[in-house]
């Protein structure tokens, strides 16, 4: 299923044993949203409408941010996570370029 999603957006060079890990790196917004309690929770924390939070997970071709959470919202989520005791770090908001570019070690 993950492989099909990558094929739709042109990703065919993926290592099978890293599919899930690559998805989380390609879309860090989804992983962060899940950690803070879902889309509604993230919307409440940032003060954004829930549709705006969903757009963080959409590719730029669909009007989204391509998995990137805007800086001002990222700071709000980090502050909330710190005070709520949620394991969230600044690295969770970033992509790993070597993996996102399809580099898989043999």
PDB file of N, CA and C in Angstrom, residues 14-103:
ATOM      1  N   UNK A  14      12.407   2.507  -3.894  1.00  0.00           N
ATOM      2  CA  UNK A  14      12.276   2.460  -2.436  1.00  0.00           C
ATOM      3  C   UNK A  14      12.719   1.096  -1.934  1.00  0.00           C
ATOM      4  N   UNK A  15      13.462   1.093  -0.862  1.00  0.00           N
ATOM      5  CA  UNK A  15      13.857  -0.172  -0.237  1.00  0.00           C
ATOM      6  C   UNK A  15      12.661  -0.720   0.530  1.00  0.00           C
ATOM      7  N   UNK A  16      12.332  -1.973   0.319  1.00  0.00           N
ATOM      8  CA  UNK A  16      11.161  -2.570   0.968  1.00  0.00           C
ATOM      9  C   UNK A  16      11.220  -2.529   2.483  1.00  0.00           C
ATOM     10  N   UNK A  17      12.391  -2.714   3.073  1.00  0.00           N
ATOM     11  CA  UNK A  17      12.477  -2.778   4.529  1.00  0.00           C
ATOM     12  C   UNK A  17      12.413  -1.414   5.187  1.00  0.00           C
ATOM     13  N   UNK A  18      12.335  -0.358   4.431  1.00  0.00           N
ATOM     14  CA  UNK A  18      12.301   0.972   5.013  1.00  0.00           C
ATOM     15  C   UNK A  18      11.046   1.755   4.637  1.00  0.00           C
ATOM     16  N   UNK A  19      10.048   1.098   4.101  1.00  0.00           N
ATOM     17  CA  UNK A  19       8.871   1.821   3.619  1.00  0.00           C
ATOM     18  C   UNK A  19       8.233   2.701   4.678  1.00  0.00           C
ATOM     19  N   UNK A  20       7.928   2.154   5.833  1.00  0.00           N
ATOM     20  CA  UNK A  20       7.249   2.919   6.872  1.00  0.00           C
ATOM     21  C   UNK A  20       8.126   4.063   7.354  1.00  0.00           C
ATOM     22  N   UNK A  21       9.385   3.782   7.570  1.00  0.00           N
ATOM     23  CA  UNK A  21      10.327   4.797   8.040  1.00  0.00           C
ATOM     24  C   UNK A  21      10.444   5.930   7.030  1.00  0.00           C
ATOM     25  N   UNK A  22      10.490   5.599   5.758  1.00  0.00           N
ATOM     26  CA  UNK A  22      10.594   6.620   4.717  1.00  0.00           C
ATOM     27  C   UNK A  22       9.334   7.482   4.686  1.00  0.00           C
ATOM     28  N   UNK A  23       8.175   6.880   4.847  1.00  0.00           N
ATOM     29  CA  UNK A  23       6.932   7.648   4.848  1.00  0.00           C
ATOM     30  C   UNK A  23       6.947   8.671   5.968  1.00  0.00           C
ATOM     31  N   UNK A  24       7.368   8.289   7.153  1.00  0.00           N
ATOM     32  CA  UNK A  24       7.386   9.211   8.273  1.00  0.00           C
ATOM     33  C   UNK A  24       8.397  10.332   8.044  1.00  0.00           C
ATOM     34  N   UNK A  25       9.491  10.043   7.342  1.00  0.00           N
ATOM     35  CA  UNK A  25      10.487  11.074   7.082  1.00  0.00           C
ATOM     36  C   UNK A  25      10.009  11.989   5.968  1.00  0.00           C
ATOM     37  N   UNK A  26       9.321  11.438   4.972  1.00  0.00           N
ATOM     38  CA  UNK A  26       8.836  12.270   3.883  1.00  0.00           C
ATOM     39  C   UNK A  26       7.692  13.162   4.330  1.00  0.00           C
ATOM     40  N   UNK A  27       6.982  12.769   5.344  1.00  0.00           N
ATOM     41  CA  UNK A  27       5.881  13.578   5.833  1.00  0.00           C
ATOM     42  C   UNK A  27       5.983  13.723   7.344  1.00  0.00           C
ATOM     43  N   UNK A  28       6.953  14.522   7.787  1.00  0.00           N
ATOM     44  CA  UNK A  28       7.106  14.676   9.235  1.00  0.00           C
ATOM     45  C   UNK A  28       5.896  15.322   9.893  1.00  0.00           C
ATOM     46  N   UNK A  29       5.115  16.095   9.146  1.00  0.00           N
ATOM     47  CA  UNK A  29       3.935  16.734   9.731  1.00  0.00           C
ATOM     48  C   UNK A  29       2.967  15.688  10.269  1.00  0.00           C
ATOM     49  N   UNK A  30       2.780  14.606   9.540  1.00  0.00           N
ATOM     50  CA  UNK A  30       1.854  13.568   9.985  1.00  0.00           C
ATOM     51  C   UNK A  30       2.328  12.928  11.287  1.00  0.00           C
ATOM     52  N   UNK A  31       3.626  12.678  11.390  1.00  0.00           N
ATOM     53  CA  UNK A  31       4.173  12.074  12.599  1.00  0.00           C
ATOM     54  C   UNK A  31       4.023  13.012  13.797  1.00  0.00           C
ATOM     55  N   UNK A  32       4.269  14.299  13.591  1.00  0.00           N
ATOM     56  CA  UNK A  32       4.147  15.279  14.673  1.00  0.00           C
ATOM     57  C   UNK A  32       2.690  15.408  15.104  1.00  0.00           C
ATOM     58  N   UNK A  33       1.790  15.460  14.150  1.00  0.00           N
ATOM     59  CA  UNK A  33       0.358  15.578  14.454  1.00  0.00           C
ATOM     60  C   UNK A  33      -0.101  14.389  15.294  1.00  0.00           C
ATOM     61  N   UNK A  34       0.348  13.196  14.935  1.00  0.00           N
ATOM     62  CA  UNK A  34      -0.019  12.005  15.697  1.00  0.00           C
ATOM     63  C   UNK A  34       0.525  12.070  17.123  1.00  0.00           C
ATOM     64  N   UNK A  35       1.744  12.587  17.277  1.00  0.00           N
ATOM     65  CA  UNK A  35       2.350  12.660  18.612  1.00  0.00           C
ATOM     66  C   UNK A  35       1.619  13.621  19.539  1.00  0.00           C
ATOM     67  N   UNK A  36       1.093  14.725  18.990  1.00  0.00           N
ATOM     68  CA  UNK A  36       0.421  15.704  19.856  1.00  0.00           C
ATOM     69  C   UNK A  36      -1.051  15.380  20.090  1.00  0.00           C
ATOM     70  N   UNK A  37      -1.552  14.321  19.483  1.00  0.00           N
ATOM     71  CA  UNK A  37      -2.919  13.894  19.767  1.00  0.00           C
ATOM     72  C   UNK A  37      -3.890  13.974  18.616  1.00  0.00           C
ATOM     73  N   UNK A  38      -3.418  14.210  17.421  1.00  0.00           N
ATOM     74  CA  UNK A  38      -4.296  14.228  16.257  1.00  0.00           C
ATOM     75  C   UNK A  38      -4.495  15.619  15.680  1.00  0.00           C
ATOM     76  N   UNK A  39      -5.280  15.666  14.631  1.00  0.00           N
ATOM     77  CA  UNK A  39      -5.494  16.911  13.890  1.00  0.00           C
ATOM     78  C   UNK A  39      -6.225  17.963  14.721  1.00  0.00           C
ATOM     79  N   UNK A  40      -7.254  17.551  15.438  1.00  0.00           N
ATOM     80  CA  UNK A  40      -8.007  18.511  16.258  1.00  0.00           C
ATOM     81  C   UNK A  40      -7.139  19.091  17.368  1.00  0.00           C
ATOM     82  N   UNK A  41      -6.325  18.249  17.981  1.00  0.00           N
ATOM     83  CA  UNK A  41      -5.442  18.727  19.045  1.00  0.00           C
ATOM     84  C   UNK A  41      -4.417  19.717  18.486  1.00  0.00           C
ATOM     85  N   UNK A  42      -3.836  19.388  17.343  1.00  0.00           N
ATOM     86  CA  UNK A  42      -2.849  20.282  16.729  1.00  0.00           C
ATOM     87  C   UNK A  42      -3.492  21.608  16.341  1.00  0.00           C
ATOM     88  N   UNK A  43      -4.721  21.557  15.851  1.00  0.00           N
ATOM     89  CA  UNK A  43      -5.433  22.788  15.500  1.00  0.00           C
ATOM     90  C   UNK A  43      -5.683  23.638  16.742  1.00  0.00           C
ATOM     91  N   UNK A  44      -6.071  23.008  17.825  1.00  0.00           N
ATOM     92  CA  UNK A  44      -6.311  23.737  19.071  1.00  0.00           C
ATOM     93  C   UNK A  44      -5.046  24.350  19.641  1.00  0.00           C
ATOM     94  N   UNK A  45      -3.950  23.638  19.554  1.00  0.00           N
ATOM     95  CA  UNK A  45      -2.677  24.128  20.087  1.00  0.00           C
ATOM     96  C   UNK A  45      -2.181  25.327  19.290  1.00  0.00           C
ATOM     97  N   UNK A  46      -2.294  25.251  17.975  1.00  0.00           N
ATOM     98  CA  UNK A  46      -1.743  26.307  17.119  1.00  0.00           C
ATOM     99  C   UNK A  46      -2.717  27.447  16.861  1.00  0.00           C
ATOM    100  N   UNK A  47      -4.000  27.212  17.120  1.00  0.00           N
ATOM    101  CA  UNK A  47      -4.991  28.243  16.839  1.00  0.00           C
ATOM    102  C   UNK A  47      -5.385  28.306  15.371  1.00  0.00           C
ATOM    103  N   UNK A  48      -5.031  27.272  14.610  1.00  0.00           N
ATOM    104  CA  UNK A  48      -5.366  27.204  13.192  1.00  0.00           C
ATOM    105  C   UNK A  48      -6.636  26.392  13.003  1.00  0.00           C
ATOM    106  N   UNK A  49      -7.309  26.623  11.885  1.00  0.00           N
ATOM    107  CA  UNK A  49      -8.463  25.800  11.547  1.00  0.00           C
ATOM    108  C   UNK A  49      -7.971  24.402  11.203  1.00  0.00           C
ATOM    109  N   UNK A  50      -8.776  23.403  11.461  1.00  0.00           N
ATOM    110  CA  UNK A  50      -8.360  22.012  11.249  1.00  0.00           C
ATOM    111  C   UNK A  50      -7.998  21.741   9.781  1.00  0.00           C
ATOM    112  N   UNK A  51      -8.631  22.429   8.847  1.00  0.00           N
ATOM    113  CA  UNK A  51      -8.291  22.214   7.438  1.00  0.00           C
ATOM    114  C   UNK A  51      -6.873  22.686   7.131  1.00  0.00           C
ATOM    115  N   UNK A  52      -6.429  23.711   7.825  1.00  0.00           N
ATOM    116  CA  UNK A  52      -5.048  24.183   7.651  1.00  0.00           C
ATOM    117  C   UNK A  52      -4.068  23.137   8.158  1.00  0.00           C
ATOM    118  N   UNK A  53      -4.397  22.493   9.256  1.00  0.00           N
ATOM    119  CA  UNK A  53      -3.530  21.448   9.806  1.00  0.00           C
ATOM    120  C   UNK A  53      -3.461  20.264   8.841  1.00  0.00           C
ATOM    121  N   UNK A  54      -4.585  19.888   8.253  1.00  0.00           N
ATOM    122  CA  UNK A  54      -4.574  18.815   7.257  1.00  0.00           C
ATOM    123  C   UNK A  54      -3.677  19.174   6.076  1.00  0.00           C
ATOM    124  N   UNK A  55      -3.663  20.415   5.679  1.00  0.00           N
ATOM    125  CA  UNK A  55      -2.851  20.834   4.531  1.00  0.00           C
ATOM    126  C   UNK A  55      -1.358  20.693   4.770  1.00  0.00           C
ATOM    127  N   UNK A  56      -0.942  20.632   6.027  1.00  0.00           N
ATOM    128  CA  UNK A  56       0.475  20.393   6.294  1.00  0.00           C
ATOM    129  C   UNK A  56       0.913  19.031   5.765  1.00  0.00           C
ATOM    130  N   UNK A  57      -0.020  18.094   5.669  1.00  0.00           N
ATOM    131  CA  UNK A  57       0.320  16.736   5.227  1.00  0.00           C
ATOM    132  C   UNK A  57       0.132  16.546   3.726  1.00  0.00           C
ATOM    133  N   UNK A  58      -0.442  17.519   3.047  1.00  0.00           N
ATOM    134  CA  UNK A  58      -0.678  17.390   1.605  1.00  0.00           C
ATOM    135  C   UNK A  58       0.561  17.788   0.816  1.00  0.00           C
ATOM    136  N   UNK A  59       0.758  17.183  -0.355  1.00  0.00           N
ATOM    137  CA  UNK A  59       1.862  17.619  -1.222  1.00  0.00           C
ATOM    138  C   UNK A  59       1.600  19.040  -1.737  1.00  0.00           C
ATOM    139  N   UNK A  60       2.643  19.714  -2.136  1.00  0.00           N
ATOM    140  CA  UNK A  60       2.490  21.082  -2.625  1.00  0.00           C
ATOM    141  C   UNK A  60       1.630  21.141  -3.879  1.00  0.00           C
ATOM    142  N   UNK A  61       1.600  20.066  -4.645  1.00  0.00           N
ATOM    143  CA  UNK A  61       0.770  20.037  -5.853  1.00  0.00           C
ATOM    144  C   UNK A  61      -0.720  20.096  -5.533  1.00  0.00           C
ATOM    145  N   UNK A  62      -1.093  19.737  -4.287  1.00  0.00           N
ATOM    146  CA  UNK A  62      -2.494  19.797  -3.856  1.00  0.00           C
ATOM    147  C   UNK A  62      -2.760  20.995  -2.961  1.00  0.00           C
ATOM    148  N   UNK A  63      -1.835  21.935  -2.916  1.00  0.00           N
ATOM    149  CA  UNK A  63      -2.038  23.125  -2.108  1.00  0.00           C
ATOM    150  C   UNK A  63      -1.566  22.997  -0.676  1.00  0.00           C
ATOM    151  N   UNK A  64      -0.831  21.939  -0.390  1.00  0.00           N
ATOM    152  CA  UNK A  64      -0.317  21.730   0.961  1.00  0.00           C
ATOM    153  C   UNK A  64       1.090  22.259   1.125  1.00  0.00           C
ATOM    154  N   UNK A  65       1.697  21.880   2.233  1.00  0.00           N
ATOM    155  CA  UNK A  65       3.060  22.331   2.513  1.00  0.00           C
ATOM    156  C   UNK A  65       4.086  21.225   2.270  1.00  0.00           C
ATOM    157  N   UNK A  66       3.649  20.080   1.794  1.00  0.00           N
ATOM    158  CA  UNK A  66       4.576  18.996   1.498  1.00  0.00           C
ATOM    159  C   UNK A  66       5.127  18.305   2.724  1.00  0.00           C
ATOM    160  N   UNK A  67       4.378  18.298   3.809  1.00  0.00           N
ATOM    161  CA  UNK A  67       4.824  17.629   5.026  1.00  0.00           C
ATOM    162  C   UNK A  67       5.602  18.523   5.973  1.00  0.00           C
ATOM    163  N   UNK A  68       5.657  19.805   5.654  1.00  0.00           N
ATOM    164  CA  UNK A  68       6.406  20.755   6.478  1.00  0.00           C
ATOM    165  C   UNK A  68       5.427  21.586   7.304  1.00  0.00           C
ATOM    166  N   UNK A  69       5.676  21.655   8.594  1.00  0.00           N
ATOM    167  CA  UNK A  69       4.858  22.480   9.481  1.00  0.00           C
ATOM    168  C   UNK A  69       5.487  23.873   9.525  1.00  0.00           C
ATOM    169  N   UNK A  70       4.719  24.926   9.308  1.00  0.00           N
ATOM    170  CA  UNK A  70       5.268  26.278   9.369  1.00  0.00           C
ATOM    171  C   UNK A  70       5.983  26.540  10.699  1.00  0.00           C
ATOM    172  N   UNK A  71       7.025  27.334  10.631  1.00  0.00           N
ATOM    173  CA  UNK A  71       7.896  27.575  11.784  1.00  0.00           C
ATOM    174  C   UNK A  71       7.135  28.080  13.015  1.00  0.00           C
ATOM    175  N   UNK A  72       6.271  29.051  12.820  1.00  0.00           N
ATOM    176  CA  UNK A  72       5.550  29.611  13.979  1.00  0.00           C
ATOM    177  C   UNK A  72       4.668  28.557  14.641  1.00  0.00           C
ATOM    178  N   UNK A  73       4.063  27.689  13.843  1.00  0.00           N
ATOM    179  CA  UNK A  73       3.230  26.623  14.398  1.00  0.00           C
ATOM    180  C   UNK A  73       4.079  25.529  15.039  1.00  0.00           C
ATOM    181  N   UNK A  74       5.238  25.273  14.466  1.00  0.00           N
ATOM    182  CA  UNK A  74       6.139  24.268  15.022  1.00  0.00           C
ATOM    183  C   UNK A  74       6.583  24.678  16.428  1.00  0.00           C
ATOM    184  N   UNK A  75       6.856  25.954  16.610  1.00  0.00           N
ATOM    185  CA  UNK A  75       7.260  26.438  17.930  1.00  0.00           C
ATOM    186  C   UNK A  75       6.136  26.258  18.952  1.00  0.00           C
ATOM    187  N   UNK A  76       4.897  26.530  18.538  1.00  0.00           N
ATOM    188  CA  UNK A  76       3.758  26.336  19.438  1.00  0.00           C
ATOM    189  C   UNK A  76       3.607  24.868  19.828  1.00  0.00           C
ATOM    190  N   UNK A  77       3.777  23.975  18.843  1.00  0.00           N
ATOM    191  CA  UNK A  77       3.656  22.545  19.119  1.00  0.00           C
ATOM    192  C   UNK A  77       4.788  22.061  20.030  1.00  0.00           C
ATOM    193  N   UNK A  78       5.996  22.551  19.805  1.00  0.00           N
ATOM    194  CA  UNK A  78       7.122  22.175  20.666  1.00  0.00           C
ATOM    195  C   UNK A  78       6.914  22.651  22.100  1.00  0.00           C
ATOM    196  N   UNK A  79       6.460  23.881  22.264  1.00  0.00           N
ATOM    197  CA  UNK A  79       6.206  24.408  23.608  1.00  0.00           C
ATOM    198  C   UNK A  79       5.128  23.604  24.321  1.00  0.00           C
ATOM    199  N   UNK A  80       4.061  23.286  23.599  1.00  0.00           N
ATOM    200  CA  UNK A  80       2.987  22.490  24.194  1.00  0.00           C
ATOM    201  C   UNK A  80       3.511  21.113  24.605  1.00  0.00           C
ATOM    202  N   UNK A  81       4.279  20.487  23.735  1.00  0.00           N
ATOM    203  CA  UNK A  81       4.810  19.157  24.027  1.00  0.00           C
ATOM    204  C   UNK A  81       5.716  19.188  25.254  1.00  0.00           C
ATOM    205  N   UNK A  82       6.489  20.242  25.389  1.00  0.00           N
ATOM    206  CA  UNK A  82       7.393  20.363  26.535  1.00  0.00           C
ATOM    207  C   UNK A  82       6.613  20.407  27.846  1.00  0.00           C
ATOM    208  N   UNK A  83       5.573  21.220  27.879  1.00  0.00           N
ATOM    209  CA  UNK A  83       4.789  21.364  29.107  1.00  0.00           C
ATOM    210  C   UNK A  83       3.846  20.196  29.365  1.00  0.00           C
ATOM    211  N   UNK A  84       3.444  19.492  28.293  1.00  0.00           N
ATOM    212  CA  UNK A  84       2.536  18.355  28.449  1.00  0.00           C
ATOM    213  C   UNK A  84       3.287  17.038  28.637  1.00  0.00           C
ATOM    214  N   UNK A  85       4.612  17.081  28.542  1.00  0.00           N
ATOM    215  CA  UNK A  85       5.394  15.862  28.721  1.00  0.00           C
ATOM    216  C   UNK A  85       5.351  14.924  27.534  1.00  0.00           C
ATOM    217  N   UNK A  86       5.121  15.462  26.353  1.00  0.00           N
ATOM    218  CA  UNK A  86       5.084  14.661  25.131  1.00  0.00           C
ATOM    219  C   UNK A  86       6.493  14.597  24.554  1.00  0.00           C
ATOM    220  N   UNK A  87       6.915  13.407  24.146  1.00  0.00           N
ATOM    221  CA  UNK A  87       8.254  13.229  23.575  1.00  0.00           C
ATOM    222  C   UNK A  87       8.264  13.755  22.141  1.00  0.00           C
ATOM    223  N   UNK A  88       8.588  15.026  21.998  1.00  0.00           N
ATOM    224  CA  UNK A  88       8.639  15.674  20.692  1.00  0.00           C
ATOM    225  C   UNK A  88       9.882  16.538  20.653  1.00  0.00           C
ATOM    226  N   UNK A  89      10.676  16.387  19.607  1.00  0.00           N
ATOM    227  CA  UNK A  89      11.922  17.144  19.475  1.00  0.00           C
ATOM    228  C   UNK A  89      11.912  17.915  18.159  1.00  0.00           C
ATOM    229  N   UNK A  90      12.792  18.890  18.049  1.00  0.00           N
ATOM    230  CA  UNK A  90      12.882  19.692  16.830  1.00  0.00           C
ATOM    231  C   UNK A  90      13.191  18.815  15.617  1.00  0.00           C
ATOM    232  N   UNK A  91      13.935  17.746  15.818  1.00  0.00           N
ATOM    233  CA  UNK A  91      14.273  16.841  14.717  1.00  0.00           C
ATOM    234  C   UNK A  91      13.044  16.166  14.114  1.00  0.00           C
ATOM    235  N   UNK A  92      11.981  16.055  14.874  1.00  0.00           N
ATOM    236  CA  UNK A  92      10.755  15.436  14.380  1.00  0.00           C
ATOM    237  C   UNK A  92      10.098  16.260  13.274  1.00  0.00           C
ATOM    238  N   UNK A  93      10.461  17.518  13.165  1.00  0.00           N
ATOM    239  CA  UNK A  93       9.870  18.403  12.169  1.00  0.00           C
ATOM    240  C   UNK A  93      10.649  18.412  10.852  1.00  0.00           C
ATOM    241  N   UNK A  94      11.754  17.694  10.812  1.00  0.00           N
ATOM    242  CA  UNK A  94      12.635  17.736   9.646  1.00  0.00           C
ATOM    243  C   UNK A  94      12.607  16.440   8.865  1.00  0.00           C
ATOM    244  N   UNK A  95      13.001  16.546   7.600  1.00  0.00           N
ATOM    245  CA  UNK A  95      13.158  15.373   6.745  1.00  0.00           C
ATOM    246  C   UNK A  95      14.630  14.999   6.686  1.00  0.00           C
ATOM    247  N   UNK A  96      14.892  13.755   6.377  1.00  0.00           N
ATOM    248  CA  UNK A  96      16.255  13.271   6.179  1.00  0.00           C
ATOM    249  C   UNK A  96      16.526  13.271   4.674  1.00  0.00           C
ATOM    250  N   UNK A  97      17.307  14.219   4.163  1.00  0.00           N
ATOM    251  CA  UNK A  97      17.503  14.343   2.724  1.00  0.00           C
ATOM    252  C   UNK A  97      18.035  13.095   2.042  1.00  0.00           C
ATOM    253  N   UNK A  98      18.961  12.398   2.654  1.00  0.00           N
ATOM    254  CA  UNK A  98      19.546  11.233   2.003  1.00  0.00           C
ATOM    255  C   UNK A  98      18.499  10.132   1.783  1.00  0.00           C
ATOM    256  N   UNK A  99      17.582   9.975   2.703  1.00  0.00           N
ATOM    257  CA  UNK A  99      16.534   8.971   2.559  1.00  0.00           C
ATOM    258  C   UNK A  99      15.418   9.492   1.674  1.00  0.00           C
ATOM    259  N   UNK A 100      15.052  10.751   1.826  1.00  0.00           N
ATOM    260  CA  UNK A 100      13.970  11.318   1.032  1.00  0.00           C
ATOM    261  C   UNK A 100      14.319  11.343  -0.435  1.00  0.00           C
ATOM    262  N   UNK A 101      15.602  11.396  -0.768  1.00  0.00           N
ATOM    263  CA  UNK A 101      16.031  11.398  -2.166  1.00  0.00           C
ATOM    264  C   UNK A 101      16.132   9.997  -2.746  1.00  0.00           C
ATOM    265  N   UNK A 102      15.737   9.002  -1.983  1.00  0.00           N
ATOM    266  CA  UNK A 102      15.721   7.626  -2.491  1.00  0.00           C
ATOM    267  C   UNK A 102      17.018   6.874  -2.271  1.00  0.00           C
ATOM    268  N   UNK A 103      17.929   7.381  -1.478  1.00  0.00           N
ATOM    269  CA  UNK A 103      19.199   6.719  -1.230  1.00  0.00           C
ATOM    270  C   UNK A 103      18.989   5.601  -0.232  1.00  0.00           C
TER     271      UNK A 103
END
